[in-house]
Coordinates of C-alpha atoms in Angstrom, one line a residue:
M346 CA 56.8 99.3 244.7
K347 CA 54.4 102.2 245.1
I348 CA 50.7 101.9 246.1
L349 CA 47.7 104.2 246.2
I350 CA 45.0 103.6 248.9
A351 CA 41.7 105.5 248.8
G352 CA 40.5 106.2 252.3
S353 CA 40.9 108.3 255.4
G354 CA 40.0 105.9 258.2
A355 CA 41.8 103.4 260.3
G356 CA 41.4 100.6 257.8
A357 CA 43.3 102.5 255.1
Q358 CA 46.0 103.4 257.7
A359 CA 46.3 99.8 258.8
L360 CA 46.7 98.6 255.2
A361 CA 49.4 101.2 254.6
W362 CA 51.2 100.2 257.9
K363 CA 51.2 96.5 257.0
L364 CA 52.3 97.1 253.4
L365 CA 55.3 99.2 254.5
Q366 CA 56.5 96.3 256.7
D367 CA 57.6 94.8 253.3
S368 CA 61.0 96.1 252.2
A369 CA 59.8 95.9 248.6
V370 CA 57.2 98.6 249.2
E371 CA 58.8 102.1 248.9
K372 CA 55.8 104.4 249.1
V373 CA 52.1 104.4 250.0
W374 CA 49.9 107.3 249.1
L375 CA 46.6 107.8 250.8
A376 CA 43.7 109.8 249.4
P377 CA 43.0 111.7 251.4
G378 CA 44.5 109.9 254.4
N379 CA 44.4 111.1 258.1
P380 CA 46.6 113.0 260.5
A381 CA 48.6 109.8 261.4
T382 CA 49.3 109.0 257.7
S383 CA 50.5 112.5 257.0
C384 CA 53.6 112.0 259.1
A385 CA 54.3 108.3 259.1
P386 CA 57.5 107.1 257.4
G387 CA 56.7 105.9 253.8
M388 CA 53.2 107.3 253.8
E389 CA 52.0 110.5 252.1
N390 CA 48.6 112.1 252.0
I391 CA 47.3 113.5 248.7
P392 CA 44.5 116.0 248.4
V393 CA 42.0 113.7 246.6
S394 CA 38.7 112.6 248.1
S395 CA 38.3 108.9 248.4
G396 CA 35.1 109.2 246.5
D397 CA 36.6 111.2 243.6
V398 CA 36.9 108.4 241.0
E399 CA 38.4 110.5 238.2
G400 CA 40.7 112.2 240.7
L401 CA 41.9 108.8 242.0
A402 CA 42.5 107.6 238.5
R403 CA 44.5 110.7 237.6
A404 CA 46.6 110.3 240.8
A405 CA 47.3 106.7 240.1
L406 CA 48.5 107.6 236.6
E407 CA 50.5 110.6 237.6
L408 CA 52.1 108.9 240.6
K409 CA 52.7 105.7 238.6
A410 CA 51.2 103.6 241.3
D411 CA 51.7 99.9 240.8
F412 CA 48.1 99.3 241.9
T413 CA 45.3 101.0 243.9
L414 CA 43.3 99.7 246.9
I415 CA 39.8 101.0 247.8
T416 CA 38.6 101.0 251.4
P417 CA 35.2 102.9 251.4
T418 CA 32.1 101.0 250.3
Q419 CA 30.6 104.2 248.9
T420 CA 33.5 104.4 246.4
L421 CA 33.1 100.8 245.3
A422 CA 29.4 101.6 244.6
T423 CA 30.4 104.4 242.2
G424 CA 32.1 102.0 239.9
V425 CA 35.7 102.9 240.6
A426 CA 36.9 99.5 239.5
D427 CA 35.1 99.7 236.2
Y428 CA 36.6 103.2 235.6
F429 CA 40.1 102.1 236.4
K430 CA 39.9 99.0 234.3
S431 CA 38.6 100.9 231.3
R432 CA 41.8 102.9 231.5
G433 CA 44.1 100.1 232.0
L434 CA 44.9 101.0 235.6
P435 CA 45.6 98.1 238.0
I436 CA 43.1 98.1 240.9
I437 CA 42.1 95.6 243.5
A438 CA 38.3 96.2 243.9
P439 CA 35.1 94.6 242.7
T440 CA 33.1 96.1 239.9
C441 CA 30.0 98.2 240.6
E442 CA 27.7 95.3 239.8
A443 CA 29.7 93.0 242.1
S444 CA 29.7 95.5 245.0
R445 CA 25.9 95.4 245.0
L446 CA 26.4 92.3 247.2
E447 CA 27.2 94.7 250.0
W448 CA 25.3 97.9 249.3
S449 CA 22.0 96.2 248.4
K450 CA 20.7 93.8 251.0
G451 CA 17.9 92.9 248.6
F452 CA 20.3 92.0 245.8
S453 CA 22.5 90.0 248.2
K454 CA 19.6 88.0 249.6
E455 CA 18.1 87.2 246.2
F456 CA 21.6 86.0 245.2
M457 CA 21.8 83.7 248.2
K458 CA 18.3 82.3 247.7
K459 CA 18.8 81.7 244.0
Y460 CA 21.8 79.6 244.6
Q461 CA 20.5 77.9 247.8
I462 CA 23.2 79.3 250.0
P463 CA 22.0 78.8 253.6
T464 CA 20.7 82.1 254.9
P465 CA 17.9 83.2 257.4
C466 CA 14.3 83.4 256.0
S467 CA 13.7 87.0 254.9
A468 CA 11.7 89.3 252.7
I469 CA 12.5 92.7 251.1
C470 CA 9.5 95.0 251.7
E471 CA 8.6 98.2 249.9
S472 CA 6.1 99.4 252.4
Q473 CA 5.5 99.5 256.1
K474 CA 2.3 97.4 255.8
Q475 CA 4.1 94.7 253.8
A476 CA 7.0 94.6 256.2
Q477 CA 4.7 94.4 259.2
K478 CA 2.7 91.6 257.7
F479 CA 5.8 89.5 257.1
A480 CA 7.3 90.4 260.5
D481 CA 4.2 89.1 262.1
T482 CA 4.9 85.6 260.6
L483 CA 8.3 85.4 262.3
P484 CA 9.1 84.5 265.9
L485 CA 10.7 87.1 268.1
P486 CA 13.2 88.6 268.0
V487 CA 13.0 90.0 264.4
V488 CA 15.9 91.4 262.5
I489 CA 15.2 94.6 260.5
K490 CA 17.7 96.0 258.0
A491 CA 17.8 99.0 255.6
D492 CA 18.3 97.7 252.1
G493 CA 21.1 100.3 251.3
M494 CA 24.1 101.8 253.0
V495 CA 23.3 103.5 256.3
H496 CA 25.9 105.2 258.5
G497 CA 27.3 103.7 261.7
G498 CA 25.4 100.4 262.0
T499 CA 22.0 102.2 262.5
G500 CA 20.6 100.3 259.5
V501 CA 20.2 97.1 261.5
V502 CA 17.9 96.6 264.5
I503 CA 17.1 93.4 266.4
A504 CA 13.5 94.0 267.6
Q505 CA 12.8 92.1 270.8
D506 CA 9.0 92.5 271.0
R507 CA 6.1 93.3 268.7
Q508 CA 5.9 96.9 269.7
H509 CA 9.7 97.3 269.0
V510 CA 9.1 95.7 265.6
Q511 CA 6.3 98.2 264.8
N512 CA 8.2 101.2 266.1
T513 CA 11.3 100.3 264.1
L514 CA 9.5 99.8 260.9
E515 CA 7.7 103.1 261.3
E516 CA 11.0 104.8 262.0
F517 CA 12.7 103.2 259.0
F518 CA 10.0 104.1 256.5
T519 CA 9.7 107.6 258.0
R520 CA 13.4 108.1 257.5
N521 CA 12.9 107.0 253.8
V522 CA 15.8 104.5 254.0
G523 CA 14.4 102.7 251.0
P524 CA 13.2 99.1 250.9
V525 CA 13.5 97.3 254.2
L526 CA 14.7 93.7 254.8
V527 CA 12.8 91.8 257.4
E528 CA 14.7 88.7 258.6
E529 CA 14.4 85.7 260.8
F530 CA 16.7 85.9 263.9
I531 CA 19.2 83.0 264.3
E532 CA 20.8 82.4 267.6
G533 CA 24.4 81.4 267.7
E534 CA 28.0 82.6 267.4
E535 CA 28.7 85.1 264.6
V536 CA 32.0 84.9 262.7
S537 CA 33.6 87.3 260.2
Y538 CA 35.1 85.1 257.5
T539 CA 37.2 87.0 254.9
I540 CA 38.9 85.8 251.7
L541 CA 41.0 87.5 249.0
F542 CA 39.6 86.5 245.5
D543 CA 41.3 87.0 242.1
G544 CA 38.3 85.9 240.0
K545 CA 39.6 82.3 239.8
H546 CA 41.3 81.4 243.0
Y547 CA 40.6 82.4 246.6
L548 CA 42.8 82.7 249.7
P549 CA 41.1 82.4 253.1
L550 CA 42.3 85.1 255.6
A551 CA 42.4 84.8 259.4
E552 CA 38.8 84.7 260.7
S553 CA 37.6 86.9 263.5
R554 CA 34.6 87.8 265.7
D555 CA 33.4 91.3 266.1
Y556 CA 31.2 92.9 268.7
K557 CA 28.4 94.9 267.1
K558 CA 26.5 96.2 270.1
L559 CA 27.6 99.5 271.6
L560 CA 27.6 98.4 275.3
D561 CA 29.2 95.7 277.4
G562 CA 27.3 92.5 277.6
D563 CA 26.0 92.9 274.0
K564 CA 23.6 95.6 275.1
G565 CA 22.5 98.8 273.3
P566 CA 22.1 99.6 269.6
N567 CA 24.0 98.0 266.7
T568 CA 27.1 99.8 265.5
G569 CA 29.7 99.3 262.8
G570 CA 31.7 97.2 265.3
M571 CA 33.2 98.1 268.7
G572 CA 36.0 95.4 268.8
A573 CA 37.1 92.1 267.5
Y574 CA 39.4 89.1 268.2
S575 CA 41.1 86.3 266.3
P576 CA 41.4 83.3 265.9
V577 CA 37.9 81.9 266.4
L578 CA 37.1 78.7 264.5
S579 CA 37.9 75.1 264.9
S580 CA 39.1 73.2 261.8
A581 CA 35.6 71.6 261.5
Q582 CA 33.9 75.0 261.6
H583 CA 36.3 76.4 259.1
D584 CA 35.7 73.6 256.7
A585 CA 31.9 73.9 257.1
I586 CA 32.1 77.6 256.2
I587 CA 34.3 76.9 253.1
T588 CA 32.1 74.1 251.7
Q589 CA 28.7 75.5 252.6
I590 CA 29.2 79.3 252.2
V591 CA 32.4 80.4 250.5
E592 CA 32.7 78.0 247.6
P593 CA 28.9 78.0 246.7
C594 CA 29.1 81.9 246.7
L595 CA 32.1 81.9 244.4
S596 CA 30.5 79.4 242.1
A597 CA 27.3 81.5 242.0
L598 CA 29.4 84.6 241.0
N599 CA 30.8 82.6 238.1
S600 CA 27.3 81.4 237.1
E601 CA 26.0 85.0 237.2
G602 CA 28.9 86.2 235.1
I603 CA 29.9 88.7 237.8
E604 CA 33.6 89.7 237.6
Y605 CA 35.1 89.9 241.1
T606 CA 38.6 90.9 242.3
G607 CA 39.3 91.8 245.9
F608 CA 38.2 91.1 249.4
L609 CA 35.0 89.2 250.2
Y610 CA 33.7 89.3 253.8
F611 CA 31.1 86.7 254.9
G612 CA 29.2 87.5 258.0
V613 CA 28.3 84.0 259.2
M614 CA 26.2 82.8 262.1
I615 CA 27.0 79.3 263.4
D616 CA 24.0 77.9 265.3
K617 CA 24.0 75.5 268.2
K618 CA 24.2 72.5 265.9
G619 CA 27.3 73.9 264.2
T620 CA 25.4 74.8 261.0
P621 CA 26.6 78.0 259.3
S622 CA 24.2 80.5 257.8
L623 CA 25.2 83.5 255.7
L624 CA 23.9 86.8 257.2
E625 CA 25.6 89.3 254.9
I626 CA 28.4 89.8 252.4
N627 CA 30.7 92.8 252.4
C628 CA 33.1 93.7 249.5
R629 CA 36.0 94.9 251.6
L630 CA 37.9 94.1 254.8
G631 CA 35.6 94.5 257.8
N632 CA 36.3 97.1 260.5
P633 CA 37.4 96.3 263.2
E634 CA 38.2 92.8 261.8
V635 CA 40.9 94.3 259.6
F636 CA 43.2 95.0 262.5
T637 CA 43.1 91.5 263.9
I638 CA 43.7 90.0 260.4
L639 CA 46.7 92.3 259.7
E640 CA 48.2 91.8 263.1
R641 CA 48.4 88.0 262.6
L642 CA 49.5 88.1 258.9
E643 CA 53.2 87.2 258.6
S644 CA 53.5 87.0 254.8
P645 CA 54.3 90.1 252.7
L646 CA 50.9 91.7 252.0
H647 CA 52.0 93.3 248.7
E648 CA 52.8 89.8 247.3
L649 CA 49.3 88.7 247.9
F650 CA 48.0 91.7 246.1
I651 CA 50.3 91.1 243.1
L652 CA 49.2 87.5 242.9
T653 CA 45.6 88.7 243.0
L654 CA 46.2 91.0 240.0
Q655 CA 48.0 88.1 238.2
K656 CA 45.1 85.7 239.0
Q657 CA 47.6 83.4 240.6
L658 CA 46.4 83.3 244.3
D659 CA 46.7 79.5 244.1
K660 CA 50.4 80.1 244.3
A661 CA 50.2 82.0 247.5
N662 CA 52.1 80.6 250.5
V663 CA 50.5 82.6 253.3
R664 CA 51.8 82.4 256.9
W665 CA 49.8 83.3 260.0
S666 CA 51.1 84.0 263.5
K667 CA 50.2 81.5 266.2
L668 CA 49.6 84.5 268.5
V669 CA 46.1 85.9 269.1
S670 CA 45.0 89.5 268.3
V671 CA 42.4 91.8 269.8
A672 CA 41.1 95.1 268.5
L673 CA 39.1 97.9 270.1
Q674 CA 37.2 100.9 268.8
I675 CA 36.9 104.1 270.9
S676 CA 33.8 106.1 269.8
S677 CA 32.5 109.6 270.4
E678 CA 29.5 110.5 272.6
G679 CA 26.2 109.8 270.9
Y680 CA 27.5 107.2 268.5
P681 CA 25.9 105.7 266.4
F682 CA 23.2 108.3 266.3
T683 CA 23.9 112.0 267.0
E684 CA 27.7 112.1 267.2
R685 CA 29.8 114.6 269.2
K686 CA 32.7 116.2 267.2
G687 CA 35.4 118.8 267.8
D688 CA 37.1 117.5 271.0
E689 CA 40.9 117.5 271.3
I690 CA 42.4 114.0 271.5
T691 CA 45.4 113.0 273.6
L692 CA 47.2 109.8 272.6
P693 CA 50.0 107.9 274.3
L694 CA 53.5 108.8 273.1
L695 CA 54.7 105.2 273.4
S696 CA 52.8 102.0 273.3
D697 CA 53.2 98.4 272.2
T698 CA 49.6 98.6 271.0
H699 CA 49.0 99.9 267.5
V700 CA 46.9 103.1 267.4
F701 CA 44.9 104.0 264.3
H702 CA 42.9 107.1 263.4
S703 CA 39.3 106.1 262.5
S704 CA 37.7 109.6 262.5
V705 CA 40.3 112.2 263.3
V706 CA 41.1 115.6 261.8
S707 CA 44.0 118.0 262.5
D708 CA 43.5 121.6 263.5
D709 CA 46.6 123.8 264.1
G710 CA 48.6 120.8 265.0
K711 CA 46.0 119.3 267.4
L712 CA 44.2 116.1 266.9
I713 CA 40.4 116.6 266.9
S714 CA 37.6 114.0 267.1
N715 CA 35.4 114.0 264.0
G716 CA 32.5 111.8 265.3
G717 CA 31.6 108.2 265.2
R718 CA 34.3 105.6 265.9
V719 CA 37.3 107.9 266.5
I720 CA 40.4 105.8 267.5
A721 CA 41.1 102.1 266.9
L722 CA 43.6 100.0 268.9
S723 CA 45.0 96.6 268.1
S724 CA 47.4 94.2 270.0
I725 CA 48.9 90.8 269.6
A726 CA 50.1 88.4 272.3
L727 CA 50.4 84.8 273.4
T728 CA 47.0 84.8 275.1
F729 CA 43.8 86.8 274.9
N730 CA 44.3 88.0 278.5
E731 CA 47.7 89.4 277.6
A732 CA 46.4 91.0 274.4
R733 CA 43.5 92.5 276.4
K734 CA 45.8 93.8 279.1
K735 CA 48.0 95.7 276.5
L736 CA 45.0 97.0 274.7
Y737 CA 43.2 98.4 277.7
E738 CA 46.3 99.8 279.2
T739 CA 46.7 101.9 276.0
A740 CA 42.9 102.7 276.0
K741 CA 43.4 104.3 279.5
Q742 CA 46.0 106.7 277.9
V743 CA 43.6 107.9 275.2
H744 CA 41.6 111.0 276.2
F745 CA 38.9 113.1 274.6
E746 CA 35.7 114.4 276.0
G747 CA 32.7 112.0 275.7
M748 CA 34.8 109.0 274.6
H749 CA 33.4 105.5 275.0
Y750 CA 34.6 102.0 274.6
R751 CA 33.5 98.5 275.6
T752 CA 35.5 96.8 278.4
D753 CA 34.6 93.2 277.6
I754 CA 36.2 92.7 274.2
A755 CA 37.7 89.1 274.1
L756 CA 36.8 88.7 277.8
N757 CA 37.0 85.1 279.0
I758 CA 37.9 83.9 275.6
N759 CA 40.1 80.9 275.2
T760 CA 42.1 80.2 272.0
P761 CA 40.4 77.3 270.2
S762 CA 42.2 74.0 270.5
E763 CA 42.1 73.8 266.7
C764 CA 42.3 77.1 264.9
N765 CA 42.8 78.3 261.3

């Protein structure tokens, strides 16, 4: 089996790594890939941008790929799935209309409200005055989000006081990020719950919890995610998310006539009473959650994708490791705002932790940081303490100027007595 993956980051590399653990998978092409995928056995980079829809389709046809996977949200938003399907090319990705669930907060929120899916009170605002008026009706803190796609997690701010609310709204509208979502803050524990959906049947994947704040102790600005761990949920929590969030959303997609194939990521907040609320929907594997999910997956990944294409996910017999997994992102100085680039990276030669290139380029044989989240690490072990130890021992062997990572990922976390 031969597979094409669009992407250059750690998520695309992790998918390729996992797929090639299956003996049935002969080759994985990455468009354009990264320095690690250029030399890994079974992987090959091709000179096609992950956003070049026509180029990806030509490559899939010429290479005779059995199917194509898409990792960047921006590519999903261009309608790559629609283009591939119109040409009879197998692809696991939602249509352009369906992917609006991720790249338009307004569309997503209206979708949730229409079908009474539990979600925080919110309003999409077209002007600063409108946003300020609605924010004044909410208790502090107030969540403020850009409607569309914004780089590096900077599109979400949790404003702690009224002046912070005012300053954030002024900054968002000055930046012309488009409409702004102003939302009620719900206190609780956030969970990333991901499924694979074939349009008829769904398969729950291992849940995880990510760390969105830049600094230890959940301080600093929001990011795309600085680390994650899995498992998280008790059986009761798992069932509540399925019955109150997942299945109502899938039923709503059917009612709207929205065709969907691929991953669906539900960002869920579980409050002190154990009630889940849906914060966001993503149309891909989350990052860094992808690493914890793939670490624990024991079933052949390509078989799950084939069943997805055949709309037979109800026949999947998925197996999950009883071990726990932890992931860590190492970022550049200035992330998530002004990001330092161009520093040479040194990586450990040997490690029992997996090392992925999030934002790395090659220059004359040297690995160079390219800004943002630069290196991702993931580990698996019997306990979170053991997984953390392996992870941070490897992190100490990663070196580039200005690098930063959190030191409290999965700290003092016990494996749930009942887990998915």
